[in-house]
Short mmCIF file of C-alpha atoms and ligand atoms in Angstrom, two decimals:
data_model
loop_
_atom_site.label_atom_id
_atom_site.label_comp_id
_atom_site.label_asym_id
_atom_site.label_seq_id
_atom_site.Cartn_x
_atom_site.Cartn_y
_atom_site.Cartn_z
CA UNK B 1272 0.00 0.00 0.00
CA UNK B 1273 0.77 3.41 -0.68
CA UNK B 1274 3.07 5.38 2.32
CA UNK B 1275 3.80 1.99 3.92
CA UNK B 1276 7.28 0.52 4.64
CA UNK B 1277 6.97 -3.70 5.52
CA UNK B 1278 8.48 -4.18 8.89
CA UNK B 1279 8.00 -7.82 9.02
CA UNK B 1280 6.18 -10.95 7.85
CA UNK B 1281 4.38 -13.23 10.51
CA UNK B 1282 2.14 -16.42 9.44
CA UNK B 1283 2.99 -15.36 5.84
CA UNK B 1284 1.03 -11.95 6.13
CA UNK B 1285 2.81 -8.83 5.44
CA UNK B 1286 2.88 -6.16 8.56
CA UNK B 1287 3.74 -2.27 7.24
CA UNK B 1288 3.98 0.46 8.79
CA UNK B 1289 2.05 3.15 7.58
CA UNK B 1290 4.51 6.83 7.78
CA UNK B 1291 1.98 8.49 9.55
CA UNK B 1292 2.48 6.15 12.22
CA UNK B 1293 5.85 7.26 13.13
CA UNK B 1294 4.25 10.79 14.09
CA UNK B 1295 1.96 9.47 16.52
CA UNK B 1296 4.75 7.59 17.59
CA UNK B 1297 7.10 10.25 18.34
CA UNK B 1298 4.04 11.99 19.57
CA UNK B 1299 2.42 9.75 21.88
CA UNK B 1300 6.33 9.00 23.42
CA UNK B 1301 6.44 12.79 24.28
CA UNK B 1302 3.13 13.55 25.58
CA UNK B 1303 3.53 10.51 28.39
CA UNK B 1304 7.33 11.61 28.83
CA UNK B 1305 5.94 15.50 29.67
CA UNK B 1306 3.06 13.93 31.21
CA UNK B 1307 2.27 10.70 33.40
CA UNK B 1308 5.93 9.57 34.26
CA UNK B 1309 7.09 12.48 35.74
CA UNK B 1310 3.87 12.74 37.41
CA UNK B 1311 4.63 9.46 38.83
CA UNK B 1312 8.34 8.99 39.24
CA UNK B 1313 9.51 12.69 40.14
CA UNK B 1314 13.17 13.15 40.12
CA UNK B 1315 14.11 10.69 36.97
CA UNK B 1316 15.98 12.39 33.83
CA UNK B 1317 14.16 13.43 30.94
CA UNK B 1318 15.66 11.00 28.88
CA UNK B 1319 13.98 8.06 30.90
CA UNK B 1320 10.72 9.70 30.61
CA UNK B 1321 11.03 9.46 27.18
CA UNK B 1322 12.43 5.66 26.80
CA UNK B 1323 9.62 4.65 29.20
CA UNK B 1324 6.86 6.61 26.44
CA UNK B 1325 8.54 4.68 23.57
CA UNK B 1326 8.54 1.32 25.35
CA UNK B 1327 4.98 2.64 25.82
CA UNK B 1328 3.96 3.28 22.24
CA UNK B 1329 6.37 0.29 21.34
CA UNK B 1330 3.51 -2.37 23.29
CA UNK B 1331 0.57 -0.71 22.27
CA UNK B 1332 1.75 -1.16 18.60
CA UNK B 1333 1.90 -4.70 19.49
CA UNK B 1334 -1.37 -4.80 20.93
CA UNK B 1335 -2.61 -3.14 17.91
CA UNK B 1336 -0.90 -6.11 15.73
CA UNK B 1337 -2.32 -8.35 17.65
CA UNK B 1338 -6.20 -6.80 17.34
CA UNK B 1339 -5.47 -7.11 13.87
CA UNK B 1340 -3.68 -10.55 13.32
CA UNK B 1341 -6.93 -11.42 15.58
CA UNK B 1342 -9.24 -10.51 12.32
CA UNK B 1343 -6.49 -12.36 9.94
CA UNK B 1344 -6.17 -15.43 11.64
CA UNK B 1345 -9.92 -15.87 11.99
CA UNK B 1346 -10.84 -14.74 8.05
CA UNK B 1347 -8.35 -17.12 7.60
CA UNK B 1348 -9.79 -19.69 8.95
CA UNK B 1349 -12.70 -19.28 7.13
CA UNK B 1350 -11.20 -19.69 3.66
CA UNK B 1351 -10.20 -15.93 3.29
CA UNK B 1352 -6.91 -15.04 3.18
CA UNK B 1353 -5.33 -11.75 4.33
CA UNK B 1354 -2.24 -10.74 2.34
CA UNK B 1355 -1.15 -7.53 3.90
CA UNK B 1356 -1.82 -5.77 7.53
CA UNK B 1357 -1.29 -2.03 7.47
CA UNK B 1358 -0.87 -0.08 10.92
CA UNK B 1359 -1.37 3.67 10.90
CA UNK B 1360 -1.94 6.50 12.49
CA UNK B 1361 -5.69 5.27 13.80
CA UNK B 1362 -4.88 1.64 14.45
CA UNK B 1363 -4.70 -0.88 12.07
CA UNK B 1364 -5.80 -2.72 8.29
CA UNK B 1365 -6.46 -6.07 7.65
CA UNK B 1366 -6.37 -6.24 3.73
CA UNK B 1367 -8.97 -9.69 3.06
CA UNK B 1368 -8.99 -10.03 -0.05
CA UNK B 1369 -12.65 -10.71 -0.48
CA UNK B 1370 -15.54 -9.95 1.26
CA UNK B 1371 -16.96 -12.62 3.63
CA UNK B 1372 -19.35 -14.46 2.06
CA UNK B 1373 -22.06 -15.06 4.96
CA UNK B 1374 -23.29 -12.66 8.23
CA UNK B 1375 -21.90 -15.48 10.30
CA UNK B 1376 -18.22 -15.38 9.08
CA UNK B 1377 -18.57 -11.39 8.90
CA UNK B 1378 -19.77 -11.54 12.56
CA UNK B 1379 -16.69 -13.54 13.80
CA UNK B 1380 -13.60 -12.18 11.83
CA UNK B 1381 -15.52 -8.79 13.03
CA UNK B 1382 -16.00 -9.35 16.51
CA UNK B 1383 -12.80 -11.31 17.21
CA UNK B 1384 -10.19 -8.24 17.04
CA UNK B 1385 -12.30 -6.05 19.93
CA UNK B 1386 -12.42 -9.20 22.20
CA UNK B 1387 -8.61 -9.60 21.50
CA UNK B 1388 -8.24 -6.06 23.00
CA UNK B 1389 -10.35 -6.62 25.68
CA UNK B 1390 -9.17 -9.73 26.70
CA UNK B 1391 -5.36 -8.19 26.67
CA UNK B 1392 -6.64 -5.16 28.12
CA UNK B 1393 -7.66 -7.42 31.32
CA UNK B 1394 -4.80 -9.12 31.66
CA UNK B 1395 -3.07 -6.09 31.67
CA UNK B 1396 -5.43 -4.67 34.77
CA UNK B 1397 -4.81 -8.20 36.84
CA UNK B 1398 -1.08 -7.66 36.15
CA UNK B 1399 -0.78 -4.10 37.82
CA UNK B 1400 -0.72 -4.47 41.15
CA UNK B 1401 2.04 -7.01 40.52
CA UNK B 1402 3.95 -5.10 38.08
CA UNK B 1403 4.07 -2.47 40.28
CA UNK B 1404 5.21 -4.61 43.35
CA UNK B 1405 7.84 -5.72 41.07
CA UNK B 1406 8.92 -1.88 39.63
CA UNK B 1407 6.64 1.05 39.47
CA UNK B 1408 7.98 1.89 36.16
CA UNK B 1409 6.56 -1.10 34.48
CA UNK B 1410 3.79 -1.12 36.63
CA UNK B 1411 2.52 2.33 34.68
CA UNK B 1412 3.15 0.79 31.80
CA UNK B 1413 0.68 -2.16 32.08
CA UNK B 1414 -1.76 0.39 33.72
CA UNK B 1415 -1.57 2.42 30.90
CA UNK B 1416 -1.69 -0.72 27.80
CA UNK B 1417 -5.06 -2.10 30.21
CA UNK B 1418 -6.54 0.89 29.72
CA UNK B 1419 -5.70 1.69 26.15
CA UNK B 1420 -6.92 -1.93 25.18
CA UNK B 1421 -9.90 -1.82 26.94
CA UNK B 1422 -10.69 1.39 24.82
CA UNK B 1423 -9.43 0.26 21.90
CA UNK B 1424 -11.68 -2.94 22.52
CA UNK B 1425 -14.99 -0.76 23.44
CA UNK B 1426 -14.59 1.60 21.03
CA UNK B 1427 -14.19 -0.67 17.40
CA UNK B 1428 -17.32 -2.23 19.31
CA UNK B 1429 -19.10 0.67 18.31
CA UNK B 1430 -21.86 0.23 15.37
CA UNK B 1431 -20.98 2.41 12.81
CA UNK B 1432 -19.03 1.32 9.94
CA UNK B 1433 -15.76 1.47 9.08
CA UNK B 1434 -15.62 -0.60 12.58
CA UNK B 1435 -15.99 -3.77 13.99
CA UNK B 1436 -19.33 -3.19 15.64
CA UNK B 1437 -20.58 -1.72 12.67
CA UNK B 1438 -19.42 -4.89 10.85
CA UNK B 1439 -20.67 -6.97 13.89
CA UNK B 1440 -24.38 -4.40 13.42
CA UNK B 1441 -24.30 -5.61 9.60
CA UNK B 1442 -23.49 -9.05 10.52
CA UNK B 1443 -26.42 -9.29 12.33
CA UNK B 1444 -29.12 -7.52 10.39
CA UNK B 1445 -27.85 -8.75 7.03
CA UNK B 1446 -28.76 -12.27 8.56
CA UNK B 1447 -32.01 -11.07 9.88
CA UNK B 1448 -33.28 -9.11 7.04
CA UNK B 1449 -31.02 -11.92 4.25
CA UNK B 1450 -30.45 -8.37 2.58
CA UNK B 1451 -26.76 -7.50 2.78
CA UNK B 1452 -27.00 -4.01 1.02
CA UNK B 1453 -29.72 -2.66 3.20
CA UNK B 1454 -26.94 -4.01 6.00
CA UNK B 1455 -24.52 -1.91 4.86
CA UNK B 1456 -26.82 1.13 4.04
CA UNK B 1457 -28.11 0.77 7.57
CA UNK B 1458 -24.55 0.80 9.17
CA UNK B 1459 -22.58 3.01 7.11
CA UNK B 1460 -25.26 5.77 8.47
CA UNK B 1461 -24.76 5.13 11.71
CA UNK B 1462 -20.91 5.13 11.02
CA UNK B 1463 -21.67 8.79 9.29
CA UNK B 1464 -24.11 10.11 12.63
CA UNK B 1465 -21.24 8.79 14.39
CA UNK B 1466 -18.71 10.62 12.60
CA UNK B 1467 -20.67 13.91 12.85
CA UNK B 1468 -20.38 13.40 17.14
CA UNK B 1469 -17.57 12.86 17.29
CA UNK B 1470 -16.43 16.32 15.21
CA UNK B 1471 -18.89 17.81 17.56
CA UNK B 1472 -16.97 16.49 20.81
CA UNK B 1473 -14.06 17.62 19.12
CA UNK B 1474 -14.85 20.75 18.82
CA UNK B 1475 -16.74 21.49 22.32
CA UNK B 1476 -13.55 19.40 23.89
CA UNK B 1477 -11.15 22.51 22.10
CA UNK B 1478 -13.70 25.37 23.48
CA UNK B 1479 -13.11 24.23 26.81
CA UNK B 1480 -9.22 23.96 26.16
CA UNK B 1481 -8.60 20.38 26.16
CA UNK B 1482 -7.25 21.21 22.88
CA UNK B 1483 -5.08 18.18 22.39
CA UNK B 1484 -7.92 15.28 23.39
CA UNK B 1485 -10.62 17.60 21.02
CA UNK B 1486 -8.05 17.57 17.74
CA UNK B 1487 -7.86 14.03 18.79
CA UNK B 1488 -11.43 13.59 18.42
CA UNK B 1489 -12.27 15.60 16.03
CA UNK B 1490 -9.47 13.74 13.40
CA UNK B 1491 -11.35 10.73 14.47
CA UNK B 1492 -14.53 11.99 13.44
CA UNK B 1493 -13.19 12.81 10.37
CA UNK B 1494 -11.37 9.92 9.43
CA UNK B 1495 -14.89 8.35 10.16
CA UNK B 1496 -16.78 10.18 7.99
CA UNK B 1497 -14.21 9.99 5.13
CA UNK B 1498 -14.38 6.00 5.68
CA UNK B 1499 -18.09 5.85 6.34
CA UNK B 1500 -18.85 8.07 3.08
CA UNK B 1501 -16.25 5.20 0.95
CA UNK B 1502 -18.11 2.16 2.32
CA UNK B 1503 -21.50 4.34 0.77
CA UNK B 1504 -19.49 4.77 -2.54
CA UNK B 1505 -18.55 1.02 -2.64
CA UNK B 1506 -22.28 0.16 -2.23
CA UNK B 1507 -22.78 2.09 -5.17
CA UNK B 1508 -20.53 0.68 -7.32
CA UNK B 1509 -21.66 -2.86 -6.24
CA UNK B 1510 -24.99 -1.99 -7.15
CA UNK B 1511 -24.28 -0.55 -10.89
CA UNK B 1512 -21.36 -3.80 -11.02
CA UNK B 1513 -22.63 -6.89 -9.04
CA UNK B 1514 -23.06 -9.70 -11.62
CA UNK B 1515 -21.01 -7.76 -14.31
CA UNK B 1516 -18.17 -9.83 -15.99
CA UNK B 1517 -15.09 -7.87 -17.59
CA UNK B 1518 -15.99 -8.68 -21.19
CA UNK B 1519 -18.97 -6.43 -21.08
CA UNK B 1520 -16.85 -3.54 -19.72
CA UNK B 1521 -13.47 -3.47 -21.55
CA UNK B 1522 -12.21 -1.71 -24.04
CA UNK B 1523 -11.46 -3.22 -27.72
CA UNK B 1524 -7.66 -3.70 -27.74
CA UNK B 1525 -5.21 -0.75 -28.66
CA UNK B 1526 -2.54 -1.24 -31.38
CA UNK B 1527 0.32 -2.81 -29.96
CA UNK B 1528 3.65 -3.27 -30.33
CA UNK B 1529 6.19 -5.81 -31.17
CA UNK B 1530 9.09 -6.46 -28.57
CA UNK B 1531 11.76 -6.20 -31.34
CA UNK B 1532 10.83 -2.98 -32.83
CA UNK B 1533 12.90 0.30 -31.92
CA UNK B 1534 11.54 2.84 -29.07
CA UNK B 1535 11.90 5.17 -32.29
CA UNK B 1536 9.44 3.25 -34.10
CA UNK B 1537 7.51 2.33 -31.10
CA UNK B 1538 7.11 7.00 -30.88
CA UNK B 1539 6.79 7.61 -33.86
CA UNK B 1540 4.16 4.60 -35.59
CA UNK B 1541 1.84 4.52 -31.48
CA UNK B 1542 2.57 6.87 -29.47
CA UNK B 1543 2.58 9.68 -31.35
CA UNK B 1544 -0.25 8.70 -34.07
CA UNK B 1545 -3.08 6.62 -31.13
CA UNK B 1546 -1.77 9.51 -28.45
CA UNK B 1547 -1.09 6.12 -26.07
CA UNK B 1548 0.94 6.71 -23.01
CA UNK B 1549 0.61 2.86 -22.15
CA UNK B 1550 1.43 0.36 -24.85
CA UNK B 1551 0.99 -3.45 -24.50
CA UNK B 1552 4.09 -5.17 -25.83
CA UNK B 1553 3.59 -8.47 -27.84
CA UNK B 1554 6.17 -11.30 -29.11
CA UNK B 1555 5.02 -13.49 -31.54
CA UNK B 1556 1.99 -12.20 -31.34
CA UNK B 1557 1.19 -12.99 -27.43
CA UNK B 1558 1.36 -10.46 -25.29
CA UNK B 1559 4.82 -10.14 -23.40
CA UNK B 1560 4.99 -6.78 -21.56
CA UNK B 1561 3.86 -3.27 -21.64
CA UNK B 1562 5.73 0.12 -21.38
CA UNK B 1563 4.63 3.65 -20.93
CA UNK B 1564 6.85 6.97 -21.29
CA UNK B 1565 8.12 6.47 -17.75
CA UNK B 1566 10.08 3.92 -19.36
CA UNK B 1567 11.02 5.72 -22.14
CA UNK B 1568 12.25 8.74 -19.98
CA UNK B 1569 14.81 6.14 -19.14
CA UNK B 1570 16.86 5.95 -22.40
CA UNK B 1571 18.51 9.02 -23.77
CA UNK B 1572 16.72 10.64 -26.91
CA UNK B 1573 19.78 9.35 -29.13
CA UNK B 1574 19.67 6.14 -28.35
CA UNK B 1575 16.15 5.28 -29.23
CA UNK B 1576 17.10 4.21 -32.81
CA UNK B 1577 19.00 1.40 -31.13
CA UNK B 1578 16.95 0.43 -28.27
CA UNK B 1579 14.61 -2.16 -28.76
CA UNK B 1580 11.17 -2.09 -26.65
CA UNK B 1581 11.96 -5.40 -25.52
CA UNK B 1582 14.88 -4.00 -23.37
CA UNK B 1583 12.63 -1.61 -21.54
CA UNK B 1584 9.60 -2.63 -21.07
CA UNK B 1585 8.15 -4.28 -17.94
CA UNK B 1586 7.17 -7.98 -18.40
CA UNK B 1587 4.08 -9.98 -18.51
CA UNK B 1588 4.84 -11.53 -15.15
CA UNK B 1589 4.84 -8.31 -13.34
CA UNK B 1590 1.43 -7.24 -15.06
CA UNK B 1591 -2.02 -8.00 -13.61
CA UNK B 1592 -3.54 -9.94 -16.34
CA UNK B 1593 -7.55 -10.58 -16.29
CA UNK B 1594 -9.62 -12.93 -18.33
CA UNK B 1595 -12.97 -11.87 -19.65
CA UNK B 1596 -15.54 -14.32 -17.43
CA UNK B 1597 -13.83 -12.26 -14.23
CA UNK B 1598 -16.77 -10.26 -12.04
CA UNK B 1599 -15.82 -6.78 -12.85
CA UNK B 1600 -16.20 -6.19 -8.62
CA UNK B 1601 -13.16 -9.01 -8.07
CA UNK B 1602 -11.18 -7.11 -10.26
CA UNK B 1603 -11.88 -3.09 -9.56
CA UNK B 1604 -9.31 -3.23 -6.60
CA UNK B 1605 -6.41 -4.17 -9.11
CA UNK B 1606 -7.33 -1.36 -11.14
CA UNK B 1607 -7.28 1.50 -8.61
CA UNK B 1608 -3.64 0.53 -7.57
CA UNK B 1609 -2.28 0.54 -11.58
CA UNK B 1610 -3.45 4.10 -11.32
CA UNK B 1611 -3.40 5.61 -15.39
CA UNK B 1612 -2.69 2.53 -16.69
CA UNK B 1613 -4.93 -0.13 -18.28
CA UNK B 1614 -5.38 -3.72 -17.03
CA UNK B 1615 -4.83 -6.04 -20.52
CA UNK B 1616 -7.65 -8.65 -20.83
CA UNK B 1617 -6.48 -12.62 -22.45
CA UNK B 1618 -8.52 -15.07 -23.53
CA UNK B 1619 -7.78 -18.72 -22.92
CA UNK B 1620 -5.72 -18.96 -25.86
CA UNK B 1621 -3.52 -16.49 -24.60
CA UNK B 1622 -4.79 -13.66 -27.30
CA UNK B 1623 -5.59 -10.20 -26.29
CA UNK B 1624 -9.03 -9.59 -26.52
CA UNK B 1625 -8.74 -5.81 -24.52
CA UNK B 1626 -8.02 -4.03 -22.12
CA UNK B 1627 -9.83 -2.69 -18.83
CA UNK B 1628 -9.24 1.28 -18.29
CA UNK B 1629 -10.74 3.95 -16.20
CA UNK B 1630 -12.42 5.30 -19.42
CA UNK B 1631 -14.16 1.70 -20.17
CA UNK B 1632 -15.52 2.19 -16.32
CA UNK B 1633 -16.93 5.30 -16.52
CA UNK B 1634 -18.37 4.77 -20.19
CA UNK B 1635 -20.27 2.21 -18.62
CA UNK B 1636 -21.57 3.98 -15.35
CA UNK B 1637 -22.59 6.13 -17.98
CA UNK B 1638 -24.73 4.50 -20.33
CA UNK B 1639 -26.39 2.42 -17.21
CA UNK B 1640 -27.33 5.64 -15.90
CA UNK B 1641 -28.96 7.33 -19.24
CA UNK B 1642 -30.72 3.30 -19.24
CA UNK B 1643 -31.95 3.41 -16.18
CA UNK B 1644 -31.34 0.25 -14.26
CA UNK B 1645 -28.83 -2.27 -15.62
CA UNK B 1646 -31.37 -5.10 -15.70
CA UNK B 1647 -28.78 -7.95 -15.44
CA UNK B 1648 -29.94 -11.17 -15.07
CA UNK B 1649 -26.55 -12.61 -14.71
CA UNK B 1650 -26.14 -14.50 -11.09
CA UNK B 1651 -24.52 -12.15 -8.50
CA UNK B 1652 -20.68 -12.04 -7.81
CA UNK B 1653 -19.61 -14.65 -5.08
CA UNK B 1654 -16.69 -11.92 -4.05
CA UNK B 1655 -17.07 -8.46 -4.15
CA UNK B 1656 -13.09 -7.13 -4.62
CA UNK B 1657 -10.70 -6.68 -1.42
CA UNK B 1658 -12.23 -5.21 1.45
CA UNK B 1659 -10.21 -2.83 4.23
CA UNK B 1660 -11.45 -3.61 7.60
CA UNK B 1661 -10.27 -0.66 9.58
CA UNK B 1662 -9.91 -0.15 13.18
CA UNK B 1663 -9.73 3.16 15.06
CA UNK B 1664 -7.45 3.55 18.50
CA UNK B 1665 -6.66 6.85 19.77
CA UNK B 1666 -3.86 6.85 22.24
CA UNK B 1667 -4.13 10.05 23.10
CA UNK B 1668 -8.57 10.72 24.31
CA UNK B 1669 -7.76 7.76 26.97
CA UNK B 1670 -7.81 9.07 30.11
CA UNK B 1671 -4.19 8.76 32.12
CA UNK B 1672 -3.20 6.07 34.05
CA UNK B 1673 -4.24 7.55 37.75
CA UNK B 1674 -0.53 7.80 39.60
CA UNK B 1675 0.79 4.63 41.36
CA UNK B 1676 -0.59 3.36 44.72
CA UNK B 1677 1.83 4.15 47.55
ZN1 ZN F 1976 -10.60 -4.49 14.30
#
């Protein structure tokens, strides 16, 4: 994903680290380093205020992993598998890459990161008094990782999509009502109503001058409303796309070119004259690659007499090919990462048959709209493209850890 770095791989799912991340990081390691340790261990340098706030923000990341490897394990287990897990400023993304088929998987890989929280969140509390028998330091660490959890835990319980509980919410009516678009209609408003109080804490929280615990609030109202207004978008698209295969979608296929022609001749007889910026390369008349003027930005002006497109191009392996009986939904995700370029379409004999772009999308939204309704009969898509599950902590609007006893 965009702005990540990968940290690590565990159970054959990538972890990255969104950059925003590292702010909060750096942030959240301050604010308890100006804050609750020397409020509880007076006389210690500043310096081991702040390596106690990044152990700090060092666990809850973990416990934050482990919320999410919660979902991944579980969709998992259900015959879903989870490729990536991206943690960022709010928590945490469990890429599955399809949406769960029935309410009752939804309801489980849903409700099994919030218990995960909870659950750790508790153990913290019953360690405290220990911990801080043991050294008061670590004992305001646990205190503060109980209380985090727990909050972390309570608060993706609440049901509004983008989180859990509004997944759990949707879980539930979808299998009550057997109608999983009203489900989601039903939940993303509550996730937007949501949204809206929160913004509205926010702001009252800044009027009375908590200013840093109303920003706090307010971003997550935000973030809420930009997630809970995608998850409305999405249903949209479902609705115009669910049953739709890409052969009714794509685009004829552009001219191409073969790999042992010049770049000269690949400027001059495409680019130029079809005003391409992406051009599929064939050999032999399959197709073999694909280059675009990044690629041709590569090789000095002189030298494109010489260079064959062959030598520059990117190969078939590292393109995302599609076949035509594909459900347009399974394959809209793949499309909004190759952003500008086209997705090429084979047949089973290996021939190109076209291409799926942006403009082949929108041409279509457009004519189903001037239609009126679609009226496919087609059967509906078992998948409906990846899905982010997204999960919301915020650090900083927990209360403090109360000082030590004694
Ligand atoms: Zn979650």
């Amino acid at each position: 994903m965009r702005g990540s770095i990968n940290i690590a791989t565990i159970a054959g799912i990538a972890i990255d680290i969104n950059f925003s991340w590292f702010i909060i990081f750096v942030l959240l390691a301050v604010t308890l380093a100006n804050g609750q340790f020397p409020a509880a261990l007076p006389d210690k340098s500043y310096a081991f205020y702040l390596l106690l706030g990044a152990l700090t923000a060092m666990l809850l990341f973990a416990s934050v992993l482990l919320h999410e490897l919660a979902h991944a394990l579980v969709a998992r287990m259900r015959g879903i598998e989870v490729h990536t897990i991206e943690l960022y400023i709010f928590g945490g993304v469990s890429n599955l890459e399809r949406e769960p088929p029935t309410p009752a998987a939804t309801f489980l890989i849903s409700i099994v990161g919030p218990l995960t929280s909870l659950v750790v969140g508790g153990i913290c509390i019953v360690l405290v008094g220990p911990a801080m028998a043991f050294s008061i330091p670590l004992g305001i660490i646990i205190e503060y990782l109980g209380i985090t959890n727990i909050v972390l835990g309570v608060f993706n319980l609440l049901p509004g999509l983008p989180l859990d509980g509004g997944q759990v919410l949707r879980a539930i009516i979808w299998a009550a009502t057997h109608n999983q678009q009203r489900a989601t209609r039903v939940t993303a408003a509550v996730g937007q109503i949501l949204a809206f109080f929160f913004i509205i804490i926010g702001i009252l929280e800044v009027f009375n001058g908590l200013i840093f615990d109303g920003i706090w609030i307010g971003l997550i109202g935000w973030f809420f409303l930009q997630a809970a207004q995608n998850s409305n978008a999405r249903l949209a698209l479902q609705t115009v796309f669910r049953g739709v295969k890409v052969s009714r979608v794509m685009s004829p296929a552009p001219p191409t070119i073969e790999a042992n022609r010049t770049i000269e001749q690949l400027v001059t007889g495409v680019i130029l004259q079809q005003s391409q910026r992406t051009v599929l390369v064939t050999r032999m008349h399959s197709l073999a690659g694909q280059v675009t003027l990044n690629h041709l930005r590569r090789v000095p002006r002189e030298q494109w007499g010489q260079t064959m497109v062959g030598e520059v191009m990117t190969g078939i392996e590292q393109l995302h090919v599609l076949n035509p009986d594909q459900y347009l939904l399974d394959v809209l995700p793949f499309l909004a990462e190759h952003e500008g370029d086209h997705l090429p379409v084979l047949a089973a004999d290996g021939q190109l048959v076209g291409v799926l772009d942006r403009e082949a999308i929108v041409r279509y939204l457009q004519l189903h709209q001037m239609l009126g309704s679609g009226g496919e009969s087609t059967p509906p898509s078992q998948g409906s493209g990846t899905r982010e599950r997204q999960d919301v902590s915020a650090p900083g609007a927990t209360s403090p850890p109360s000082s030590p006893v004694g």
